[in-house]
XYZ file of C-alpha atoms in Angstrom:
675
model
C -50.241 -31.486 -94.518
C -48.430 -34.078 -92.201
C -44.987 -33.132 -90.967
C -42.134 -35.088 -92.547
C -41.071 -36.571 -89.133
C -44.557 -37.854 -88.120
C -43.747 -41.518 -88.853
C -40.759 -41.284 -86.518
C -43.030 -39.955 -83.757
C -45.428 -42.848 -84.113
C -42.484 -45.257 -84.006
C -41.207 -43.807 -80.783
C -44.665 -43.958 -79.275
C -45.059 -47.608 -80.250
C -41.625 -48.433 -78.837
C -42.520 -46.766 -75.577
C -45.761 -48.698 -75.335
C -43.959 -51.956 -76.081
C -41.299 -51.135 -73.470
C -43.918 -50.371 -70.856
C -45.771 -53.580 -71.634
C -42.555 -55.586 -71.388
C -41.757 -53.849 -68.123
C -45.207 -54.332 -66.674
C -45.378 -58.005 -67.574
C -42.626 -59.098 -65.110
C -43.851 -56.612 -62.536
C -47.353 -57.959 -62.927
C -45.998 -61.495 -62.847
C -44.035 -60.750 -59.670
C -47.125 -59.185 -58.141
C -49.223 -62.202 -59.078
C -46.600 -64.668 -57.862
C -46.131 -62.614 -54.695
C -49.874 -62.745 -54.131
C -49.949 -66.470 -54.817
C -46.891 -67.058 -52.601
C -44.562 -68.399 -55.290
C -45.867 -71.982 -54.960
C -43.533 -73.328 -57.636
C -40.498 -72.176 -55.589
C -40.908 -74.821 -52.891
C -38.664 -77.410 -54.546
C -35.997 -74.886 -55.683
C -36.059 -73.365 -52.210
C -35.573 -76.819 -50.679
C -32.627 -77.400 -52.995
C -31.098 -73.985 -52.227
C -31.396 -74.485 -48.460
C -29.920 -77.984 -48.701
C -26.923 -76.676 -50.672
C -26.324 -73.825 -48.245
C -26.596 -75.965 -45.109
C -25.176 -79.139 -46.658
C -28.069 -80.969 -45.043
C -31.254 -82.506 -46.343
C -34.006 -79.904 -46.054
C -37.676 -80.722 -46.554
C -40.404 -78.119 -46.825
C -44.000 -79.298 -46.545
C -47.053 -77.701 -48.113
C -48.813 -75.370 -47.842
C -45.959 -73.215 -49.105
C -46.168 -69.421 -49.193
C -43.189 -67.218 -49.979
C -42.984 -63.431 -49.874
C -39.941 -61.680 -51.340
C -40.842 -57.984 -51.248
C -39.120 -56.127 -48.404
C -37.745 -59.292 -46.857
C -37.866 -63.033 -47.310
C -40.928 -64.365 -45.496
C -41.756 -68.019 -45.692
C -44.824 -69.792 -44.362
C -44.812 -73.564 -44.679
C -46.775 -76.492 -43.381
C -43.581 -77.970 -41.955
C -39.793 -77.678 -42.030
C -37.417 -80.609 -41.544
C -33.597 -80.388 -41.411
C -31.501 -83.526 -41.137
C -28.720 -84.190 -38.642
C -25.372 -85.761 -39.600
C -25.777 -89.558 -39.672
C -22.945 -90.156 -37.169
C -25.077 -88.629 -34.387
C -27.827 -91.244 -34.629
C -30.715 -88.793 -34.111
C -33.780 -88.537 -36.385
C -33.240 -84.884 -37.310
C -31.831 -81.563 -36.243
C -35.134 -79.672 -36.437
C -38.665 -80.726 -37.269
C -41.488 -78.158 -37.170
C -45.180 -77.805 -37.952
C -46.635 -74.566 -39.376
C -43.427 -72.574 -39.517
C -43.279 -68.845 -40.334
C -39.753 -67.605 -41.065
C -38.537 -64.101 -41.915
C -35.029 -63.186 -43.127
C -33.583 -59.809 -44.079
C -31.790 -59.424 -47.409
C -28.930 -57.677 -45.649
C -28.428 -60.745 -43.460
C -28.487 -63.047 -46.488
C -25.870 -60.863 -48.178
C -23.667 -60.946 -45.079
C -23.870 -64.737 -45.130
C -21.275 -64.698 -47.916
C -18.766 -63.182 -45.534
C -19.937 -64.629 -42.208
C -20.478 -68.077 -40.757
C -23.576 -66.929 -38.886
C -27.065 -67.225 -40.362
C -29.343 -64.571 -38.862
C -33.084 -65.203 -38.750
C -35.244 -62.177 -37.975
C -38.111 -64.246 -36.624
C -39.265 -67.829 -36.372
C -42.806 -68.653 -35.340
C -43.847 -72.291 -35.136
C -46.833 -74.217 -33.915
C -44.648 -77.147 -32.879
C -40.882 -77.630 -32.982
C -38.715 -80.641 -32.140
C -34.930 -80.102 -31.969
C -32.174 -82.645 -31.314
C -29.067 -80.833 -30.096
C -26.171 -83.261 -29.658
C -22.481 -82.432 -29.209
C -19.617 -84.925 -29.052
C -16.462 -84.635 -26.970
C -14.501 -83.340 -30.007
C -16.846 -80.357 -30.326
C -18.716 -81.574 -33.388
C -22.454 -80.957 -33.032
C -25.695 -81.503 -34.902
C -25.980 -77.730 -35.321
C -22.497 -77.352 -36.863
C -23.031 -76.574 -40.565
C -19.952 -77.032 -42.764
C -19.505 -75.012 -45.946
C -15.919 -75.896 -46.699
C -13.633 -78.540 -45.160
C -10.982 -75.837 -44.769
C -13.329 -73.552 -42.830
C -14.682 -73.986 -39.304
C -18.218 -75.306 -38.781
C -21.043 -72.798 -39.112
C -22.529 -71.927 -35.694
C -26.139 -72.380 -34.699
C -28.352 -69.775 -36.462
C -29.120 -66.563 -34.623
C -32.897 -66.315 -34.129
C -33.841 -62.831 -32.963
C -37.464 -63.666 -32.235
C -38.714 -67.162 -31.474
C -42.334 -67.968 -30.778
C -43.155 -71.616 -30.183
C -46.634 -72.660 -29.165
C -45.185 -76.009 -28.188
C -41.452 -76.643 -28.273
C -39.322 -79.649 -27.389
C -35.579 -80.280 -27.521
C -33.283 -83.091 -26.514
C -29.869 -81.793 -25.467
C -27.036 -84.326 -25.229
C -23.712 -82.581 -24.602
C -20.665 -84.776 -23.928
C -18.496 -81.776 -23.030
C -20.762 -80.635 -20.184
C -22.030 -84.171 -19.454
C -25.594 -82.976 -20.045
C -28.552 -85.108 -21.087
C -31.665 -82.946 -20.912
C -35.200 -82.930 -22.221
C -36.328 -79.332 -22.684
C -39.885 -78.070 -23.155
C -40.465 -74.439 -24.098
C -43.325 -72.262 -25.254
C -44.404 -68.681 -25.815
C -47.721 -67.108 -24.880
C -48.153 -64.108 -27.183
C -50.686 -62.580 -24.809
C -53.589 -60.352 -25.737
C -54.332 -56.661 -25.896
C -54.330 -56.516 -22.099
C -51.492 -58.915 -21.324
C -47.857 -59.053 -22.302
C -46.247 -61.976 -24.056
C -44.398 -64.470 -21.876
C -42.178 -67.478 -22.449
C -41.078 -70.415 -20.350
C -38.389 -73.083 -20.552
C -38.328 -76.261 -18.481
C -35.406 -78.708 -18.533
C -35.306 -82.140 -16.882
C -32.510 -84.688 -17.066
C -28.916 -85.028 -15.933
C -26.041 -82.570 -15.789
C -22.599 -83.782 -14.819
C -24.191 -87.238 -14.586
C -26.440 -85.993 -11.777
C -30.182 -85.192 -11.849
C -31.191 -81.651 -12.812
C -34.504 -79.836 -13.118
C -34.643 -76.169 -14.094
C -37.293 -73.608 -15.063
C -36.880 -70.151 -16.619
C -39.848 -67.817 -17.175
C -39.395 -64.587 -19.144
C -41.393 -61.596 -20.236
C -41.418 -61.488 -24.029
C -39.994 -63.973 -26.482
C -37.702 -66.873 -25.708
C -34.314 -65.357 -24.736
C -32.477 -68.569 -25.561
C -32.894 -67.700 -29.229
C -31.524 -64.182 -28.994
C -27.965 -63.484 -30.045
C -27.344 -59.783 -30.401
C -25.039 -57.496 -28.426
C -27.667 -54.766 -28.624
C -30.534 -57.044 -27.603
C -32.521 -55.463 -24.764
C -32.519 -57.312 -21.436
C -35.546 -59.472 -20.767
C -37.023 -59.720 -17.296
C -36.607 -63.323 -16.192
C -37.190 -65.507 -13.187
C -36.041 -69.070 -12.730
C -34.875 -71.844 -10.468
C -32.848 -75.048 -10.631
C -32.727 -78.187 -8.471
C -29.478 -80.151 -8.708
C -28.554 -83.004 -6.325
C -30.161 -81.256 -3.352
C -28.901 -77.847 -4.496
C -31.543 -75.169 -5.048
C -30.697 -72.018 -7.003
C -33.175 -69.161 -7.575
C -32.680 -66.192 -9.915
C -34.656 -62.985 -10.461
C -33.308 -60.435 -12.922
C -32.673 -59.913 -16.613
C -31.110 -62.015 -19.358
C -30.181 -61.219 -22.955
C -28.002 -62.435 -25.817
C -27.848 -65.934 -24.329
C -26.231 -67.427 -27.430
C -23.721 -64.581 -27.676
C -22.386 -62.659 -24.694
C -24.872 -64.474 -22.439
C -25.670 -61.437 -20.332
C -27.133 -62.054 -16.882
C -27.897 -59.411 -14.273
C -29.946 -59.965 -11.152
C -30.371 -61.325 -7.656
C -29.805 -64.951 -6.740
C -29.969 -67.283 -3.782
C -28.690 -70.817 -3.299
C -28.799 -73.446 -0.592
C -27.750 -77.066 -0.443
C -25.837 -79.801 1.383
C -22.347 -78.675 0.258
C -20.647 -75.832 -1.613
C -18.888 -78.430 -3.767
C -22.220 -79.175 -5.486
C -22.571 -75.492 -6.371
C -19.017 -75.659 -7.739
C -19.904 -78.622 -9.955
C -23.038 -76.821 -11.157
C -21.120 -73.645 -12.092
C -17.934 -75.381 -13.345
C -15.851 -73.786 -10.578
C -13.782 -75.266 -7.733
C -15.470 -74.980 -4.325
C -14.695 -77.029 -1.191
C -16.777 -79.752 0.415
C -18.665 -78.129 3.295
C -21.549 -78.577 5.676
C -25.004 -77.282 4.680
C -24.946 -73.768 3.247
C -27.263 -70.934 2.240
C -26.213 -67.761 0.445
C -27.665 -64.828 -1.459
C -26.382 -61.907 -3.457
C -26.191 -60.396 -6.918
C -24.655 -61.693 -10.133
C -23.687 -59.911 -13.331
C -22.298 -61.785 -16.325
C -21.084 -60.703 -19.759
C -19.371 -63.112 -22.134
C -17.371 -65.465 -19.878
C -16.882 -63.079 -16.944
C -19.018 -63.417 -13.809
C -19.093 -60.709 -11.135
C -20.654 -62.063 -7.949
C -21.380 -60.130 -4.780
C -22.330 -62.463 -1.929
C -24.153 -60.379 0.647
C -24.578 -63.220 3.142
C -23.399 -66.826 3.224
C -24.178 -69.279 5.994
C -21.870 -72.308 5.817
C -22.501 -74.638 8.725
C -22.452 -72.184 11.639
C -20.122 -69.737 9.894
C -21.258 -66.306 8.704
C -19.391 -65.193 5.564
C -19.611 -62.734 2.655
C -17.467 -61.618 -0.259
C -17.006 -60.212 -3.735
C -15.605 -62.319 -6.577
C -14.791 -62.106 -10.274
C -14.758 -65.397 -12.182
C -13.246 -65.304 -15.689
C -13.850 -68.408 -17.802
C -12.530 -66.918 -21.054
C -9.071 -68.486 -20.677
C -8.198 -72.202 -20.981
C -7.844 -72.236 -17.182
C -10.554 -70.115 -15.520
C -9.525 -67.698 -12.781
C -11.192 -66.490 -9.591
C -10.257 -63.220 -7.908
C -11.819 -61.396 -5.007
C -12.140 -61.046 -1.259
C -13.630 -63.461 1.280
C -14.893 -61.812 4.440
C -16.350 -63.326 7.564
C -18.005 -62.089 10.727
C -17.556 -65.530 12.272
C -15.920 -68.739 11.047
C -16.104 -71.982 13.006
C -13.022 -74.144 12.519
C -15.204 -77.264 12.613
C -16.928 -76.064 9.430
C -13.651 -76.688 7.562
C -13.470 -80.371 8.541
C -15.649 -81.581 5.603
C -12.982 -80.320 3.192
C -10.545 -82.787 4.794
C -12.634 -85.906 4.455
C -15.446 -85.865 7.013
C -18.082 -85.417 4.285
C -18.518 -86.542 0.682
C -18.998 -84.214 -2.281
C -22.776 -84.493 -1.910
C -22.573 -83.403 1.740
C -23.242 -86.826 3.272
C -21.237 -87.784 6.375
C -18.239 -90.114 6.026
C -17.943 -92.535 8.928
C -14.382 -93.306 10.066
C -13.220 -96.935 9.997
C -14.187 -98.958 13.046
C -12.164 -97.940 16.073
C -10.847 -94.769 14.377
C -11.747 -91.097 14.615
C -10.143 -89.876 11.359
C -12.237 -90.333 8.211
C -10.400 -91.755 5.207
C -12.147 -90.259 2.162
C -10.082 -89.479 -0.946
C -9.921 -85.711 -1.421
C -10.686 -84.215 -4.832
C -7.287 -82.530 -5.069
C -6.920 -82.967 -8.876
C -9.769 -80.456 -9.241
C -7.291 -77.771 -8.116
C -5.924 -77.933 -11.666
C -9.257 -76.746 -13.086
C -8.989 -73.178 -11.829
C -6.520 -70.488 -10.767
C -7.360 -68.104 -7.940
C -6.200 -65.113 -5.925
C -8.480 -64.407 -2.978
C -7.819 -62.131 -0.026
C -9.115 -63.680 3.217
C -10.315 -61.308 5.933
C -12.018 -63.032 8.879
C -13.040 -61.065 11.960
C -13.557 -64.072 14.245
C -12.465 -67.726 14.073
C -13.966 -70.047 16.682
C -11.480 -72.836 17.513
C -13.877 -75.116 19.388
C -14.978 -75.973 22.913
C -11.466 -76.424 24.310
C -10.562 -72.786 23.756
C -11.914 -69.729 25.527
C -10.584 -67.206 23.025
C -11.093 -67.121 19.241
C -8.673 -65.918 16.599
C -9.433 -62.229 16.068
C -8.705 -61.435 13.310
C -7.420 -63.938 10.753
C -5.917 -62.551 7.539
C -4.257 -64.447 4.696
C -3.867 -64.691 0.929
C -5.417 -67.723 -0.760
C -3.959 -68.626 -4.157
C -4.336 -71.418 -6.694
C -1.844 -71.595 -9.543
C -1.599 -74.601 -11.859
C -2.848 -76.986 -9.195
C -0.877 -75.419 -6.327
C -3.076 -74.225 -3.457
C -1.485 -71.971 -0.856
C -2.730 -70.109 2.195
C 0.121 -67.636 2.576
C 0.902 -64.512 4.570
C -1.100 -65.866 7.497
C -1.515 -63.152 10.118
C -3.670 -64.301 13.023
C -4.060 -63.035 16.586
C -5.338 -64.996 19.573
C -5.141 -64.528 23.364
C -2.605 -61.682 23.163
C -0.423 -63.776 20.833
C -0.027 -64.318 17.114
C 0.185 -67.018 14.459
C 1.961 -66.660 11.115
C 3.162 -68.837 8.275
C 2.128 -70.848 5.241
C 0.030 -73.923 4.393
C 0.192 -75.315 0.850
C -0.910 -78.276 -1.270
C 0.779 -78.988 -4.592
C -1.559 -81.105 -6.718
C -0.073 -79.988 -10.041
C -0.548 -82.613 -12.719
C 1.606 -82.756 -15.819
C -0.359 -83.492 -18.981
C 1.920 -86.372 -19.863
C 1.665 -87.964 -16.384
C -1.532 -86.730 -14.712
C -1.441 -89.160 -11.775
C 2.241 -90.024 -11.383
C 2.982 -87.771 -8.392
C 0.693 -87.666 -5.321
C -0.210 -84.212 -3.961
C 2.456 -82.705 -1.722
C 1.521 -80.930 1.518
C 3.566 -78.366 3.401
C 2.893 -76.726 6.776
C 5.198 -73.980 8.035
C 3.776 -72.095 11.014
C 5.117 -70.073 13.924
C 3.233 -68.885 16.998
C 4.302 -66.711 19.916
C 3.099 -64.952 23.067
C -0.178 -66.873 23.313
C -1.557 -66.438 26.841
C -2.591 -69.973 27.815
C -4.677 -68.833 30.776
C -6.836 -66.724 28.452
C -6.757 -69.208 25.570
C -7.612 -72.508 27.281
C -11.143 -72.974 28.562
C -11.640 -74.234 32.115
C -13.748 -77.389 32.020
C -17.272 -77.474 33.398
C -16.201 -80.150 35.915
C -13.540 -77.886 37.433
C -16.001 -75.015 37.652
C -18.484 -77.302 39.408
C -15.838 -78.575 41.838
C -14.803 -75.020 42.685
C -18.422 -74.050 43.275
C -18.927 -77.031 45.591
C -15.910 -75.874 47.611
C -17.453 -72.428 47.925
C -14.998 -70.711 45.572
C -16.643 -67.804 43.788
C -13.787 -67.257 41.350
C -13.377 -69.361 38.226
C -10.479 -71.771 38.859
C -7.344 -71.142 36.788
C -6.439 -73.317 33.835
C -4.288 -76.369 34.542
C -1.482 -74.693 32.569
C -0.737 -70.960 32.220
C 2.033 -68.959 30.616
C 3.115 -67.602 27.265
C 3.131 -70.270 24.541
C 5.668 -70.120 21.708
C 6.356 -72.629 18.977
C 6.918 -73.561 15.369
C 6.112 -76.430 13.063
C 7.640 -77.515 9.780
C 5.906 -80.544 8.330
C 5.599 -82.039 4.873
C 3.896 -85.066 3.398
C 2.026 -86.316 0.389
C -1.222 -88.102 -0.304
C -4.766 -87.777 -1.595
C -6.477 -88.356 1.752
C -5.933 -87.344 5.351
C -4.710 -90.825 6.283
C -2.283 -90.944 3.335
C -0.921 -87.569 4.402
C -0.495 -88.674 8.017
C 1.339 -91.850 6.976
C 3.958 -89.820 5.065
C 4.281 -86.879 7.435
C 7.861 -85.757 8.121
C 9.183 -82.790 10.048
C 9.431 -81.168 13.430
C 7.070 -79.532 15.947
C 8.601 -77.507 18.779
C 6.908 -75.542 21.549
C 7.776 -74.024 24.904
C 6.100 -71.999 27.625
C 7.580 -68.891 29.225
C 6.672 -67.727 32.733
C 4.132 -70.480 33.129
C 2.495 -72.438 35.902
C 0.976 -75.907 36.114
C -1.583 -77.425 38.449
C 0.042 -78.928 41.562
C -2.749 -81.506 41.613
C -1.989 -82.551 38.058
C 1.712 -83.004 38.833
C 0.979 -85.130 41.908
C -1.506 -87.275 39.978
C 1.073 -87.852 37.276
C 3.497 -88.832 39.998
C 0.976 -91.319 41.437
C 1.251 -89.765 44.906
C -2.319 -90.418 46.016
C -1.920 -89.061 49.532
C -0.504 -85.757 48.351
C -3.107 -85.542 45.565
C -5.966 -86.151 47.989
C -4.686 -83.435 50.268
C -4.590 -80.929 47.430
C -8.102 -81.865 46.304
C -9.432 -81.281 49.831
C -7.727 -77.904 50.170
C -6.733 -75.709 47.246
C -4.821 -76.487 44.092
C -1.934 -74.003 44.238
C -0.204 -73.784 40.840
C 3.477 -74.587 40.551
C 5.871 -72.367 38.628
C 7.268 -74.095 35.536
C 10.961 -73.281 35.440
C 11.265 -75.024 32.078
C 8.506 -76.370 29.832
C 9.617 -77.480 26.397
C 8.589 -80.121 23.867
C 10.262 -80.964 20.572
C 8.614 -83.694 18.482
C 10.311 -85.365 15.547
C 7.989 -86.880 12.923
C 9.026 -89.539 10.408
C 6.556 -91.392 8.172
C 3.700 -90.397 10.429
C 5.302 -91.554 13.690
C 5.797 -88.778 16.249
C 8.558 -89.176 18.845
C 9.498 -86.664 21.553
C 13.104 -85.554 21.158
C 12.564 -83.487 24.274
C 9.375 -83.353 26.343
C 9.706 -82.065 29.889
C 8.126 -79.804 32.474
C 10.426 -78.757 35.328
C 8.946 -77.297 38.530
C 10.427 -76.661 41.965
C 8.668 -79.830 43.152
C 8.810 -82.343 40.303
C 10.383 -82.887 36.922
C 7.949 -84.432 34.421
C 9.394 -86.338 31.437
C 7.529 -87.748 28.433
C 8.915 -90.306 26.011
C 7.497 -92.882 23.595
C 5.745 -92.431 20.254
C 2.438 -91.667 18.532
C 1.480 -93.444 15.303
C -0.718 -90.907 13.486
C -2.071 -92.991 10.557
C -2.920 -95.926 12.838
C -4.091 -93.582 15.627
C -2.053 -95.522 18.205
C -0.556 -94.181 21.438
C 2.543 -95.484 23.203
C 3.749 -92.834 25.652
C 5.344 -92.885 29.082
C 5.004 -90.038 31.581
C 7.580 -90.045 34.347
C 7.554 -87.715 37.370
C 10.801 -87.245 39.368
C 10.804 -85.477 42.769
C 13.231 -82.576 43.097
C 14.105 -83.380 46.717
C 15.974 -86.554 45.759
C 18.415 -87.534 43.036
C 17.258 -86.567 39.502
C 17.422 -90.239 38.625
C 15.074 -91.446 41.315
C 11.628 -92.014 39.824
C 8.114 -92.484 41.008
C 5.965 -95.010 39.167
C 5.658 -93.887 35.539
C 2.327 -93.733 33.747
C 1.904 -95.562 30.451
C -0.530 -94.126 27.876
C -1.399 -96.742 25.277
C -4.388 -97.674 23.136
C -5.897 -95.555 20.382
C -7.080 -91.982 19.954
C -10.646 -93.227 20.363
C -9.952 -95.530 23.326
C -6.786 -94.483 25.190
C -5.587 -96.648 28.088
C -3.879 -94.833 30.966
C -2.307 -96.929 33.725
C 0.770 -96.958 35.995
C 3.676 -99.139 35.005
C 3.720 -102.268 37.138
C 6.809 -103.346 39.060
C 9.936 -101.454 40.135
C 11.692 -99.176 37.661
C 15.418 -99.678 37.457
C 17.581 -96.628 37.993
C 19.401 -97.222 34.740
C 16.067 -96.943 32.854
C 15.360 -93.653 34.580
C 18.805 -92.457 33.734
C 18.272 -93.450 30.142
C 15.070 -91.415 29.917
C 16.689 -88.298 31.309
C 20.031 -88.598 29.556
C 18.301 -89.184 26.211
C 17.026 -85.616 26.449
C 20.440 -84.016 27.005
C 21.544 -83.422 23.411
C 18.097 -82.520 22.002
C 17.503 -80.070 24.852
C 20.881 -78.470 24.288
C 20.097 -78.186 20.567
C 16.735 -76.506 21.091
C 17.893 -74.077 23.798
C 18.788 -71.260 21.341
C 15.198 -71.324 20.100
C 13.719 -71.555 23.613
C 15.960 -68.992 25.296
C 15.514 -66.060 22.924
C 15.418 -62.955 25.063
C 17.162 -64.314 28.183
C 19.732 -62.016 29.808
C 22.547 -62.286 32.306
C 20.252 -60.729 34.933
C 17.536 -63.287 34.100
C 19.299 -66.494 33.054
C 17.405 -69.156 31.180
C 15.572 -71.589 33.490
C 15.937 -74.280 30.834
C 19.724 -73.929 31.035
C 19.449 -74.660 34.748
C 17.398 -77.766 33.956
C 20.012 -78.860 31.433
C 22.723 -78.360 34.047
C 20.866 -80.624 36.478
C 20.547 -83.272 33.749
C 24.292 -83.149 33.308
C 25.041 -83.855 36.974
C 25.932 -87.470 37.759
C 23.449 -89.542 39.703
C 23.983 -89.847 43.442
């Protein structure tokens, strides 16, 4: 006998079977479609990708899609259009592409502008990466006019058997053709990738190569991405840069960590290459370590050879702000002053020599002072040794200062230098600040404010080889003394404006004053200046005994580049030497008169003066022809009375009643009437 509820049991069993069949049908269909690769999804997938990217997307057969676990797509080719205003055939065109995306990344796409691609493997890829000056680029994908452009997709793993890209970037003035590929290796070898770029950067030729272990790092954008061992080099307008280290997250934080070396015709080329402000120099070679995260570079320069100079330093360059900043310390075992000349016009930005105009010695190249607005800086300068050139026996040891750049204002402040038992202090500055509304209305303004004291001239000035040879011929074993000895003191306050050395010289205004305490001067030199040939010959045949300088002072007034002595005299117990006239700095012209007056006659009785005319390159020294009227001599001497009286407080610091100022005695003699 069947139980009363048996029909209900069969009904439930049938329902369960029907439910299972209905459930298995889509599962079976999904399994079949998954096995077949969803071939009918090619067109819908094209349409979906086009809507998401707002670009025309074409997917070529064969088409194979896998949706279980992640989205994996294998296609015969993938083509994505570029905006028509860029005039390029496409953004990306590939053959045999294999793409994998995570569902989590697709879900995050609703809330993020960044499309993450787990891996992209292609047989061939051709990309056209173009960016205009306004920042719009072929890789900027817009979803909404009220939202910013979507950035370039993040590709965690990129394998390209043969890759090619054309990069045209108006912002960085780059026009490059890039070839890249990945060798996946075998069971015994590791995968390796290489990138080679050839073209122009900053409108100058560039060739660069980067080889890495693993997949192409240029595609990686992940803060947690492991560093990839890399080695590369770049050639740029004679500049060679080599790198050996690690790179990672190059489209994100752009991490770089490794050793580098660079050499080239001028540091300014390295500055152009790295978008920093570096001076024009002679040939250089440097090496050190670099570490970069985001827009911050930390550079340790172990050794830098610039011209003959031997330098080093540690620097931090931060490009994250609208105006990048450089901070650090510049050190030097030895700096040659002549190695700074290229920064003031003797060489071009590419390191080539600038020839002065015919008959001149000062080069007239426009200086790139507006570039001072591109960067701010605070650098401590610590130099152990500064070589001043062949005229000087002693270097500056040491030289300390603070170098700053702030909104186009360059200053070398807190100068503390020591040379030949004396010191130098003060400030040198250039104000090239440019207002946005009038970027070229005001020429750069220069300011020089220096003071020096207690410089031992005998130790500082080098005795010429000719004098050493003459002394040796006479049988003197000792090195002859310098023509001038004593303790040099002085100050200069000058200002001017201009974008070249010549422009600066033509606008130079200010004052230069100097005097010598407890000094001596060559007796032979004084007699030669006095055109006393007999006396001079006698000294040359015997011994040049130095004369004590009772007063040696010079005060030069400069207006519009013309230098005129307000006071220029050397007073000894034998002769008083006076200098008057002018020097035209921008034209490099000399017009000076040197007058020697014996002390054993009236102060207004003169020997034949010497006229110094001509140019800096070809000076002409000759005695003045004809008799010199007494009233002219009186005019020369009397013209110095007021300026000498005005400068005495500066000259006579430290004089006492027991040791009265010798210059006051000279002034008193000037004031006596002629006899």
